[in-house]
mmCIF file of N, CA and C in Angstrom:
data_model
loop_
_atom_site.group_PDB
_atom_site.id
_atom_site.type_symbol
_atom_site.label_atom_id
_atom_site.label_comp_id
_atom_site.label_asym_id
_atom_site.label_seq_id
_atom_site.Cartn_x
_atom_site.Cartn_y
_atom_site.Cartn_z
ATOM 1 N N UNK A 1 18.266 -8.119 -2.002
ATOM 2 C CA UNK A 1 17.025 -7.429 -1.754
ATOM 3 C C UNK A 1 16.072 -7.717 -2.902
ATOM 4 N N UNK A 2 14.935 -8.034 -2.432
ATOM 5 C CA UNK A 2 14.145 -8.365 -3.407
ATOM 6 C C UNK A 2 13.760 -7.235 -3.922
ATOM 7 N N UNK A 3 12.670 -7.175 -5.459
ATOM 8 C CA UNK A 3 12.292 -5.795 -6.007
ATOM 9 C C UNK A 3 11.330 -5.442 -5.525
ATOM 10 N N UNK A 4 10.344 -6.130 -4.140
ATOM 11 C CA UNK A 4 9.481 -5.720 -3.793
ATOM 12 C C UNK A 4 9.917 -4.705 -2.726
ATOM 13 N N UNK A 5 10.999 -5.390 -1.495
ATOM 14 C CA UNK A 5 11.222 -4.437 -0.695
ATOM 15 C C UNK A 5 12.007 -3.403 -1.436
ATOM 16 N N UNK A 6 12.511 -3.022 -2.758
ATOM 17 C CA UNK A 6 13.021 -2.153 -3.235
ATOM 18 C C UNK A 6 11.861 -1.398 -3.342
ATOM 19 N N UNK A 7 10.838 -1.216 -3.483
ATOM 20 C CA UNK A 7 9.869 -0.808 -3.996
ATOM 21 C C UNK A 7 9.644 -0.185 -2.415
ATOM 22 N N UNK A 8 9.274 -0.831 -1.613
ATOM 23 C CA UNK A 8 8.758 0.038 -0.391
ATOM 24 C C UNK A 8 9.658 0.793 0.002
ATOM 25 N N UNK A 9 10.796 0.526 0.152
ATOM 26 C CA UNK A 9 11.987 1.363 0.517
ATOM 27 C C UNK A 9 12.064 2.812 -0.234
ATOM 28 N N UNK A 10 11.565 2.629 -1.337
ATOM 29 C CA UNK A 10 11.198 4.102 -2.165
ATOM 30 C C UNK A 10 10.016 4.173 -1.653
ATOM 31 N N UNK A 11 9.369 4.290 -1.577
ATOM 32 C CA UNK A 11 7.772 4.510 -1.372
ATOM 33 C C UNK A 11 8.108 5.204 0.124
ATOM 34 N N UNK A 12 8.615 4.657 1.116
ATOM 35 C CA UNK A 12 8.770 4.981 2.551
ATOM 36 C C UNK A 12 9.628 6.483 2.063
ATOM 37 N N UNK A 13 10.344 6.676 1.341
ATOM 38 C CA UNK A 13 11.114 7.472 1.234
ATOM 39 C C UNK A 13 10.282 8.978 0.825
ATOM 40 N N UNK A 14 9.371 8.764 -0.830
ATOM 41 C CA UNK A 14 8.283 9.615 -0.968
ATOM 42 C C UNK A 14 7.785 9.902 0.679
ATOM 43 N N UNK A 15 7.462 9.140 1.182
ATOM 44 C CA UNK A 15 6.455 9.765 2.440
ATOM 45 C C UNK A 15 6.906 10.877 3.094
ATOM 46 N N UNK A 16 7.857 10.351 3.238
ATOM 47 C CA UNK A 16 9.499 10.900 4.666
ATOM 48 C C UNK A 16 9.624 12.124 3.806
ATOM 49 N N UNK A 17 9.539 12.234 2.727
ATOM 50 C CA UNK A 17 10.317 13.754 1.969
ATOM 51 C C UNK A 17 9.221 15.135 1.730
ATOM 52 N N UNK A 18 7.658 14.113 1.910
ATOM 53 C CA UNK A 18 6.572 15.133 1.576
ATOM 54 C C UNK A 18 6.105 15.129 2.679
ATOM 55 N N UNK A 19 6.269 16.102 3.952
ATOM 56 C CA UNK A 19 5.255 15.872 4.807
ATOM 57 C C UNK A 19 3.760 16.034 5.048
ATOM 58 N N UNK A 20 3.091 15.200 5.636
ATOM 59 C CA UNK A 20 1.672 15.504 5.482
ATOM 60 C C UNK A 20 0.978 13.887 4.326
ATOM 61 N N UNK A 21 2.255 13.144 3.831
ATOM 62 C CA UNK A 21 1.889 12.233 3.249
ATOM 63 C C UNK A 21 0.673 10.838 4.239
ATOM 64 N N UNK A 22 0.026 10.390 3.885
ATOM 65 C CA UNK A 22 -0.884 9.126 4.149
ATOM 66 C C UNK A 22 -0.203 7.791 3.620
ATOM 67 N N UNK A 23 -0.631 7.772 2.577
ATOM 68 C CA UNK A 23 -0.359 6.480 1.867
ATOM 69 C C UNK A 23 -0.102 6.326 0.736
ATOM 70 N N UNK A 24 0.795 5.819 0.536
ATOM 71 C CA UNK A 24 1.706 5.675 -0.893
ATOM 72 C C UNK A 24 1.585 4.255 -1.677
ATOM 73 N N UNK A 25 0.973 4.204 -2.889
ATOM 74 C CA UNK A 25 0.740 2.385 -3.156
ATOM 75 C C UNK A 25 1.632 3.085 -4.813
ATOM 76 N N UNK A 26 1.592 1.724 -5.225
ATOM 77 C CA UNK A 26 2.026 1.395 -6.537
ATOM 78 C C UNK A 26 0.677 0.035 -6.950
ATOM 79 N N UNK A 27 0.185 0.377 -8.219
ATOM 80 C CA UNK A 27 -0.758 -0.307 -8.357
ATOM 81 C C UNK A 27 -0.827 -0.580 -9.740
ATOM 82 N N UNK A 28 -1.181 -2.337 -10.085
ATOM 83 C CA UNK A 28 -1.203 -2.116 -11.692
ATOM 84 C C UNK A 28 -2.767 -1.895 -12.540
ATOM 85 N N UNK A 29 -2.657 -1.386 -13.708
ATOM 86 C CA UNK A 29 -3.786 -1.026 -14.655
ATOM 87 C C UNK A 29 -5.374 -1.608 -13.946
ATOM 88 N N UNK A 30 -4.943 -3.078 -13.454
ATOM 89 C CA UNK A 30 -5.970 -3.914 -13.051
ATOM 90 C C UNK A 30 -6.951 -3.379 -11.904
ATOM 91 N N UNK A 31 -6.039 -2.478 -11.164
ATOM 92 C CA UNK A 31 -6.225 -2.362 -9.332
ATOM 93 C C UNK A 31 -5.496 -3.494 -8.740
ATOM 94 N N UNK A 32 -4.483 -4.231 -8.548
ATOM 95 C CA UNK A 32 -3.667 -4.762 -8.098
ATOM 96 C C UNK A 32 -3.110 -4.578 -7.375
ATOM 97 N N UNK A 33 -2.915 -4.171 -6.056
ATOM 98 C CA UNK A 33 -1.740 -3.169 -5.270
ATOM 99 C C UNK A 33 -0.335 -4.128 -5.777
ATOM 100 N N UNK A 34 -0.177 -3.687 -5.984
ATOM 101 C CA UNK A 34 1.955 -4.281 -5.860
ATOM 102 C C UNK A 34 2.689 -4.081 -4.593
ATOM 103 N N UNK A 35 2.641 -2.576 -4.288
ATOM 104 C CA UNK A 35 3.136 -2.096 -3.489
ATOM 105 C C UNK A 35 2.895 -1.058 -2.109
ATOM 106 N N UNK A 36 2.754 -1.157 -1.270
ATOM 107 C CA UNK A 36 2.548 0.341 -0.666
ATOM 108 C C UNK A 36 3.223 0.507 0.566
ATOM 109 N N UNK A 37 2.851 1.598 1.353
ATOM 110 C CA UNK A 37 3.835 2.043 2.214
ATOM 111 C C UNK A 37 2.532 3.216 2.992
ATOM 112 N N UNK A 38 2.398 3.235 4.084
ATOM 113 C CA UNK A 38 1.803 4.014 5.408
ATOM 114 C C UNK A 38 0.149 3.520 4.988
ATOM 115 N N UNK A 39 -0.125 2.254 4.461
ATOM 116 C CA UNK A 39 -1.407 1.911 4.466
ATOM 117 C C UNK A 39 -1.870 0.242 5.068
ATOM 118 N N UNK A 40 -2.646 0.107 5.236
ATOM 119 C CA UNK A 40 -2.444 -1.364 5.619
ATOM 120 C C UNK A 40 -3.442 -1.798 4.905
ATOM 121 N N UNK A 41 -3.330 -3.242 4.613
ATOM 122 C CA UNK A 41 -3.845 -4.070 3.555
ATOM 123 C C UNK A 41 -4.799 -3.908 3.312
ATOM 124 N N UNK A 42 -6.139 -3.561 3.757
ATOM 125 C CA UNK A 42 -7.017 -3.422 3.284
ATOM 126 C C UNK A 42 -7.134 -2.276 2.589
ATOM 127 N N UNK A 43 -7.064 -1.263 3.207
ATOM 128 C CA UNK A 43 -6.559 0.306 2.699
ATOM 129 C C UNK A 43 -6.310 0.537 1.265
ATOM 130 N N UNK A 44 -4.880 -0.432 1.210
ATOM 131 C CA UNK A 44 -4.231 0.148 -0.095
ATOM 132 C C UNK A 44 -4.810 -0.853 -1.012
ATOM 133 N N UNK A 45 -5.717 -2.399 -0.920
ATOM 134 C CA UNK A 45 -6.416 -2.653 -1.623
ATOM 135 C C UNK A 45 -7.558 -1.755 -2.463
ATOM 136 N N UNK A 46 -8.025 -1.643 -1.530
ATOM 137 C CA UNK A 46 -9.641 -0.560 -2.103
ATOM 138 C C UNK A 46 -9.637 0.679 -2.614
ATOM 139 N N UNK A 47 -7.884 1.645 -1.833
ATOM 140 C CA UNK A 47 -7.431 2.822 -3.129
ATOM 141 C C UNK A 47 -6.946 2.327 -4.526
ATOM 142 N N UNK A 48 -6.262 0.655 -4.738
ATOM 143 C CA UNK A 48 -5.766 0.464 -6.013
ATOM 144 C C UNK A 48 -6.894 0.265 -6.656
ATOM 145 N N UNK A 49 -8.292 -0.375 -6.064
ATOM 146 C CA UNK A 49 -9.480 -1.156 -6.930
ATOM 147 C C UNK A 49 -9.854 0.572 -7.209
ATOM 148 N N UNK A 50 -10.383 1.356 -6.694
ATOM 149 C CA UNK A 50 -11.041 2.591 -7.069
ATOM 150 C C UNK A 50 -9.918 3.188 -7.646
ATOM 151 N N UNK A 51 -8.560 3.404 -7.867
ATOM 152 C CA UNK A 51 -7.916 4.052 -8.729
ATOM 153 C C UNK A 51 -7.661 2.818 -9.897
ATOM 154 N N UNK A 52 -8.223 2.066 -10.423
ATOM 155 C CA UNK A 52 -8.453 1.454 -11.534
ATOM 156 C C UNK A 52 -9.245 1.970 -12.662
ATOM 157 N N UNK A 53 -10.374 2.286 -11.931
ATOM 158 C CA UNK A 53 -11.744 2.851 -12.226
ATOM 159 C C UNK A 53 -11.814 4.270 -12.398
ATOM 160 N N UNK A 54 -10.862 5.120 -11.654
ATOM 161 C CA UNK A 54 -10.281 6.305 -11.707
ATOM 162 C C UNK A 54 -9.447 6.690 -12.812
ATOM 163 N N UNK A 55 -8.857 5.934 -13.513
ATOM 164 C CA UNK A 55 -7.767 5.799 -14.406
ATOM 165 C C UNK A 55 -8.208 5.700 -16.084
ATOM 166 N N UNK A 56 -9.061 4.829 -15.657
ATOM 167 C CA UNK A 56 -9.949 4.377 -16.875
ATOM 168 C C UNK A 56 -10.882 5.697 -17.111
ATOM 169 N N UNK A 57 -11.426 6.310 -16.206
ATOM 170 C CA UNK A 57 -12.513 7.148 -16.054
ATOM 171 C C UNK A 57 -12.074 8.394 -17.285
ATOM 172 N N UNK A 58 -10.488 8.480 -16.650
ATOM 173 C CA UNK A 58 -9.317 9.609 -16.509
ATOM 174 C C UNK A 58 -8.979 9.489 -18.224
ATOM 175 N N UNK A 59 -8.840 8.354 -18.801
ATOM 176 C CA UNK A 59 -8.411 8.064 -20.338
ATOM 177 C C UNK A 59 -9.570 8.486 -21.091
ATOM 178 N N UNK A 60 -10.814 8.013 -20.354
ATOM 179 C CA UNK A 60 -11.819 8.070 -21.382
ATOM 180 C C UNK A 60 -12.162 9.818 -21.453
ATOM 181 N N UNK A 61 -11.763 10.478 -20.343
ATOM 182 C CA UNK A 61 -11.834 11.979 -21.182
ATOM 183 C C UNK A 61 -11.050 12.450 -21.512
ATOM 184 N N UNK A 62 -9.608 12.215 -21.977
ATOM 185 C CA UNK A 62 -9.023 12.052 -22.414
ATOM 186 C C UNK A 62 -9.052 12.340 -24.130
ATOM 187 N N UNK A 63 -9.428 11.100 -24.033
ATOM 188 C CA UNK A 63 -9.550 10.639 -25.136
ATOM 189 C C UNK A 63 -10.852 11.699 -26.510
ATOM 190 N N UNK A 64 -11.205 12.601 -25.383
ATOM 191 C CA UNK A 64 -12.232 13.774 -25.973
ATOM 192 C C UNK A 64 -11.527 14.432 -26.209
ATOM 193 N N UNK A 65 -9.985 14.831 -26.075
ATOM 194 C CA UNK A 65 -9.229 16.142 -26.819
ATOM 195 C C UNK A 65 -8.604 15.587 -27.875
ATOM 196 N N UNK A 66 -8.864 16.373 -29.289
ATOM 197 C CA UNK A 66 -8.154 16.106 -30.287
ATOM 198 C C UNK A 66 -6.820 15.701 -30.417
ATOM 199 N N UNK A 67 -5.875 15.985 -29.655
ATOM 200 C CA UNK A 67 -4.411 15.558 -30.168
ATOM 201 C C UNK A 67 -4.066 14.560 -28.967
ATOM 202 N N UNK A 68 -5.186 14.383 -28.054
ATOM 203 C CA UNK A 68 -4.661 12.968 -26.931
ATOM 204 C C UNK A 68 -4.731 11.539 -27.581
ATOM 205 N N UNK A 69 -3.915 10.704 -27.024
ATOM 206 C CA UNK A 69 -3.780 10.116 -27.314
ATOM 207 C C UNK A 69 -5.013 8.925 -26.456
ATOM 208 N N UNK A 70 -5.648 9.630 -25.236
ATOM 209 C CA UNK A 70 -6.561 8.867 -24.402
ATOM 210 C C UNK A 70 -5.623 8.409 -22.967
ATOM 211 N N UNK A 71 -4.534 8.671 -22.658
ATOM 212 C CA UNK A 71 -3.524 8.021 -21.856
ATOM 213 C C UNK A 71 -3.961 9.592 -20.961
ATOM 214 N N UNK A 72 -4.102 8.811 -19.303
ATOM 215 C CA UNK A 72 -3.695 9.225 -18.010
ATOM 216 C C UNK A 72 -2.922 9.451 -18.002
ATOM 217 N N UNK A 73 -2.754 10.919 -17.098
ATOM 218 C CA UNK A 73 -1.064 11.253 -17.057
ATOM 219 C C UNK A 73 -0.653 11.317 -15.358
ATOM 220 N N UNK A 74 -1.544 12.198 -15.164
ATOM 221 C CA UNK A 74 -2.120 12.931 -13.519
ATOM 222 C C UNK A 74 -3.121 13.140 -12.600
ATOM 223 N N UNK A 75 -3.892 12.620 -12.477
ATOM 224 C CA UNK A 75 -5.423 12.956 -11.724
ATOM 225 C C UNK A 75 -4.772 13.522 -9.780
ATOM 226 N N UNK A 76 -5.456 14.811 -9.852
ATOM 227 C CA UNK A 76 -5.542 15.192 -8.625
ATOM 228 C C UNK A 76 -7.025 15.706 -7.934
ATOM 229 N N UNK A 77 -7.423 14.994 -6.765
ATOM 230 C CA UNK A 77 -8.440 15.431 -6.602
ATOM 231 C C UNK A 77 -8.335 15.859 -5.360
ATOM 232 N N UNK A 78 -9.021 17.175 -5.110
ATOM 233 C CA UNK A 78 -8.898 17.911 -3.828
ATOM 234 C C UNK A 78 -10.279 17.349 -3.238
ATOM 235 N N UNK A 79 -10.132 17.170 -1.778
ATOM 236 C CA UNK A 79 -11.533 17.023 -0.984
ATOM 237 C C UNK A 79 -11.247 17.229 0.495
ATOM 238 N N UNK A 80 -12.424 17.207 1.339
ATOM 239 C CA UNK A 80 -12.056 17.649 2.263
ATOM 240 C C UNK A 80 -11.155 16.442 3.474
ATOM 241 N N UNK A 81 -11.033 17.645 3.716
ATOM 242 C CA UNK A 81 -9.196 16.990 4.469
ATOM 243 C C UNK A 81 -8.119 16.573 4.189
ATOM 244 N N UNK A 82 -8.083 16.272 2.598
ATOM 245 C CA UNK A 82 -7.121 15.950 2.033
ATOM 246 C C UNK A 82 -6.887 15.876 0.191
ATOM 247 N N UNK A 83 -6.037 15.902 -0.232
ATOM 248 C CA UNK A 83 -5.588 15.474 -1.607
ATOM 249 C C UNK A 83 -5.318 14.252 -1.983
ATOM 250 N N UNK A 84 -5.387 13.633 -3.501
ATOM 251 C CA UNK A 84 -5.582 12.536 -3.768
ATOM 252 C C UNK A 84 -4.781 12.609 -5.100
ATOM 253 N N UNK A 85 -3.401 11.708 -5.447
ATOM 254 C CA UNK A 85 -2.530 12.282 -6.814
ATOM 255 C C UNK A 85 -2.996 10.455 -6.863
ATOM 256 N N UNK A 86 -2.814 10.529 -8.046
ATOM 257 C CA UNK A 86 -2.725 9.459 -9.288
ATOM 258 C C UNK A 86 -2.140 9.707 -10.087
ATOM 259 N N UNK A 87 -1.076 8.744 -10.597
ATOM 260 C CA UNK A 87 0.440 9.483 -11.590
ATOM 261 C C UNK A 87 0.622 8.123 -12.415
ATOM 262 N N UNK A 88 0.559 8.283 -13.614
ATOM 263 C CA UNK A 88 0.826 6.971 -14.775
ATOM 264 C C UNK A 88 2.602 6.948 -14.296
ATOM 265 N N UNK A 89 2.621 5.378 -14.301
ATOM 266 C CA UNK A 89 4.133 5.389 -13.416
ATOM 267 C C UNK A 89 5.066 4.590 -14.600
ATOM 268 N N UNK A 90 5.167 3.159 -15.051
ATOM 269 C CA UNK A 90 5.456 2.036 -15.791
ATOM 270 C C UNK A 90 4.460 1.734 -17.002
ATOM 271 N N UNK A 91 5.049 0.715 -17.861
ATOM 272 C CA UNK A 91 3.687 0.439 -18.542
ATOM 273 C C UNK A 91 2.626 -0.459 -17.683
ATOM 274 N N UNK A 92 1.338 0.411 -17.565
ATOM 275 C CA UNK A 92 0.541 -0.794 -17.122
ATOM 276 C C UNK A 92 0.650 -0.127 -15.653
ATOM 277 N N UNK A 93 1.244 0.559 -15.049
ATOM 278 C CA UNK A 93 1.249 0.712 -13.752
ATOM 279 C C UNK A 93 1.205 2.672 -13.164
ATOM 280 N N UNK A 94 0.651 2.406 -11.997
ATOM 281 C CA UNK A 94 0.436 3.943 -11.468
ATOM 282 C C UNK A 94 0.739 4.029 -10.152
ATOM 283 N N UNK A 95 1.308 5.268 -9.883
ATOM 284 C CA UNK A 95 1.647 5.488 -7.983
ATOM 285 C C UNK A 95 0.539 6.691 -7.973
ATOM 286 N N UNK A 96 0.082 6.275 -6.766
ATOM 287 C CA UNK A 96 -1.204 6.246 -6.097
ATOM 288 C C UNK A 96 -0.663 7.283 -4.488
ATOM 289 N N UNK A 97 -1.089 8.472 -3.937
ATOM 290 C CA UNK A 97 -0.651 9.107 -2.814
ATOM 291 C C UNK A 97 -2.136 9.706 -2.395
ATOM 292 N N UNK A 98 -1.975 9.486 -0.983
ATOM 293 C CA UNK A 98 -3.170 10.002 -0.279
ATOM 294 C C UNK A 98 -2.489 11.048 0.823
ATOM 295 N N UNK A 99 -2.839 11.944 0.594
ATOM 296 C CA UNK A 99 -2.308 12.652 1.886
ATOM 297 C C UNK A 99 -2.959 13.620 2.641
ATOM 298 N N UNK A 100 -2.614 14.450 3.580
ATOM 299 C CA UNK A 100 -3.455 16.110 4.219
ATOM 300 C C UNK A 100 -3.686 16.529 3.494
ATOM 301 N N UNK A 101 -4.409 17.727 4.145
ATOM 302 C CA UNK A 101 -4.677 18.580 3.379
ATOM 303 C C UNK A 101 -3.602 19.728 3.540
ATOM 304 N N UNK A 102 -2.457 19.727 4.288
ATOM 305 C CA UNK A 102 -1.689 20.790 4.357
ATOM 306 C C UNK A 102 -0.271 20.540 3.863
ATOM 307 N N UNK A 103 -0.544 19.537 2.737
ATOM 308 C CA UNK A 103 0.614 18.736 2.011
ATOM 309 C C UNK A 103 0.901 20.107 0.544
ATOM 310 N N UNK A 104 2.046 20.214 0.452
ATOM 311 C CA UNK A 104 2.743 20.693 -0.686
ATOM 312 C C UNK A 104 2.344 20.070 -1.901
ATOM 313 N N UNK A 105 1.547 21.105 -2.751
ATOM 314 C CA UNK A 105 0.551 20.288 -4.066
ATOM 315 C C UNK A 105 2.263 20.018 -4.604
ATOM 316 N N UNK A 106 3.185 21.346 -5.113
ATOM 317 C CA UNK A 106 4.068 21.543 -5.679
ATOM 318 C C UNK A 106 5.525 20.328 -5.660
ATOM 319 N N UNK A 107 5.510 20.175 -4.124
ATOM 320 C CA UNK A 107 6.749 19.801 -3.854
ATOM 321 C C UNK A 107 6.233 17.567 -4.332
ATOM 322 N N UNK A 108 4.410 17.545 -3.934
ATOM 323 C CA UNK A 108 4.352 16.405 -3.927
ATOM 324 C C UNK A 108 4.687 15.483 -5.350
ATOM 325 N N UNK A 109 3.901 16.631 -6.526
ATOM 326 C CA UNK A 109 3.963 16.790 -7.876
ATOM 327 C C UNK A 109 5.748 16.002 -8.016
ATOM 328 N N UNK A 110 6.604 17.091 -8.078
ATOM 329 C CA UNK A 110 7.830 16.927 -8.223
ATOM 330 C C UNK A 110 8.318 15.684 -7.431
ATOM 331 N N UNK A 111 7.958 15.221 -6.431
ATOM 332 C CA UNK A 111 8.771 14.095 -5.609
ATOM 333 C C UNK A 111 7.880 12.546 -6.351
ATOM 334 N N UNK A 112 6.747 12.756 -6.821
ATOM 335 C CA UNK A 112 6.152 11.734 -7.738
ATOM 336 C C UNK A 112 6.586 11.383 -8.925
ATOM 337 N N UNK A 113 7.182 12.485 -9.376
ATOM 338 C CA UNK A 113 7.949 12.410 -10.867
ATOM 339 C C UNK A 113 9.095 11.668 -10.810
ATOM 340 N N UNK A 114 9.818 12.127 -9.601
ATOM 341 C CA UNK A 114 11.296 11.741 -9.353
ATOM 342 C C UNK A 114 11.159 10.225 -8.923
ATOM 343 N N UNK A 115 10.346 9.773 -7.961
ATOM 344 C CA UNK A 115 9.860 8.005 -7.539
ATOM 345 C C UNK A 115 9.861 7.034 -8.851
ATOM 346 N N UNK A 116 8.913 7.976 -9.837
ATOM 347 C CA UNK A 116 8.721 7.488 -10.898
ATOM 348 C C UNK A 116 9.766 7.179 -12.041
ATOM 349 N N UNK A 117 10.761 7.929 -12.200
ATOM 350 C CA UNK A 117 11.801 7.927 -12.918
ATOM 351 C C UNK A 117 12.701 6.706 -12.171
ATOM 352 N N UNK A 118 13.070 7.145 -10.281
ATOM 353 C CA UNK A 118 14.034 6.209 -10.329
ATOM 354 C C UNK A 118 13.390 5.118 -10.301
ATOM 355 N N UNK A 119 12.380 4.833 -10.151
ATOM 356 C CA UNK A 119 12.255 3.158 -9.948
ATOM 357 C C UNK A 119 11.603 2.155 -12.009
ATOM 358 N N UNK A 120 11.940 3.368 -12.276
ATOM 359 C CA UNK A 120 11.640 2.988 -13.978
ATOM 360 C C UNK A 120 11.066 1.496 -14.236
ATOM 361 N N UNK A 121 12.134 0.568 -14.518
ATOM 362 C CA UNK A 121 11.614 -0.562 -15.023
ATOM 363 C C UNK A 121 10.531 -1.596 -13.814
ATOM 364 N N UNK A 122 11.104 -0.766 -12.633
ATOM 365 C CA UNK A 122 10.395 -1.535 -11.890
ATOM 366 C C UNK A 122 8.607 -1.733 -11.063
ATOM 367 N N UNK A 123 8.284 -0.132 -12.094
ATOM 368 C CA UNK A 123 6.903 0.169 -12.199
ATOM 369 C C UNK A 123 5.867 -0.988 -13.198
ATOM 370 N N UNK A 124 6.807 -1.221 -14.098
ATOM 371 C CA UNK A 124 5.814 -1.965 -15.336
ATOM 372 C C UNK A 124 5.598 -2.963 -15.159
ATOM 373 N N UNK A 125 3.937 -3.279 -15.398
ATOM 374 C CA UNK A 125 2.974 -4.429 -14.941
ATOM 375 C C UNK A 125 2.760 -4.789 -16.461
ATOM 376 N N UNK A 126 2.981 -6.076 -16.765
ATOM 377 C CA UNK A 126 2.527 -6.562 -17.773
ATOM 378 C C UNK A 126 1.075 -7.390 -17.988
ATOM 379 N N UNK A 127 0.516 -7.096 -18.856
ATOM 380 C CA UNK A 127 -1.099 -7.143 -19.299
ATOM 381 C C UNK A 127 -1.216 -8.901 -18.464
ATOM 382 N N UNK A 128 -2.443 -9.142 -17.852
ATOM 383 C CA UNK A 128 -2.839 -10.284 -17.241
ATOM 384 C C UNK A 128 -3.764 -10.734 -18.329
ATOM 385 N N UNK A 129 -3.664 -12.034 -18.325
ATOM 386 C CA UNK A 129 -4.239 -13.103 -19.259
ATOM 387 C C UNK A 129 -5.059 -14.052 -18.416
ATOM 388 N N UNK A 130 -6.493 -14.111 -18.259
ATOM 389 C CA UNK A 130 -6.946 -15.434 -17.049
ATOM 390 C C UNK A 130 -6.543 -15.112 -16.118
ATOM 391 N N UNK A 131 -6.282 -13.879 -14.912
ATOM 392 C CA UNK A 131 -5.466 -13.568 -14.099
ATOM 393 C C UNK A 131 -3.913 -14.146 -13.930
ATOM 394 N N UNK A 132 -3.569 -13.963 -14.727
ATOM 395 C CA UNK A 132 -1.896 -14.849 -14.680
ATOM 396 C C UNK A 132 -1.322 -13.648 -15.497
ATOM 397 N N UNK A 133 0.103 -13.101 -15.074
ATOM 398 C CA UNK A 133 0.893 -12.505 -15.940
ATOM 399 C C UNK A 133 1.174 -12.990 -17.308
ATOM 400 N N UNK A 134 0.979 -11.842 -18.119
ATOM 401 C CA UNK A 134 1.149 -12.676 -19.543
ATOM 402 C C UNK A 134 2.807 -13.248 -19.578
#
């Protein structure tokens, strides 16, 4: 099995466990999708490019509290019809969930943490050079 379909195979799994889930990507620092699951290509392109920009947005206020270090941890944004999590996942990388609005803030929180842990090394995007992996 390759580490990509390892990757959706978790991702499908987040969905299945939170109901009310949309779309589940894994995306690096860049906006890159890597990965996703209940979105289709265009989709989970244009949530990784705007959660790039989201991320960055997210460090730079951050970076206004004295003891931060400037590092994204969590961005949740409520709107209508639905919720929007952004979760620092790997180095260099973030899982990305779109879902209802009648989705479990609590249970989604906790099942993002847990994605994130098991798939550990396989979150981290290493810094691009000329668009090429360094």
């Amino acid at each position: 099995m390759t580490q990509r379909s390892s990757m959706d195979w978790m991702l499908k799994d987040l969905a299945a466990g939170v109901p009310q889930t949309r779309h589940v990507i894994v995306l690096s620092a860049d906006g890159l999708c890597v990965a996703q699951y209940g979105a289709e290509t265009d989709t989970a392109d244009r949530l990784a490019a705007a959660c790039a920009g989201l991320q960055s947005l997210a460090g730079a206020v951050a970076a206004e509290l004295p003891r931060s270090e400037g590092r994204m941890r969590l961005v949740v944004i409520e709107m209508d019809g639905g919720f929007f999590y952004l979760m620092a996942a790997g180095d260099g990388s973030y899982l990305a969930v779109l879902a209802d609005e009648g989705v479990d803030a609590g249970l989604m929180g906790a099942q993002m943490r847990n994605l994130v842990t098991r798939m550990g090394d396989h979150l981290s995007s290493p810094p691009r050079h000329d668009g090429q992996p360094a």
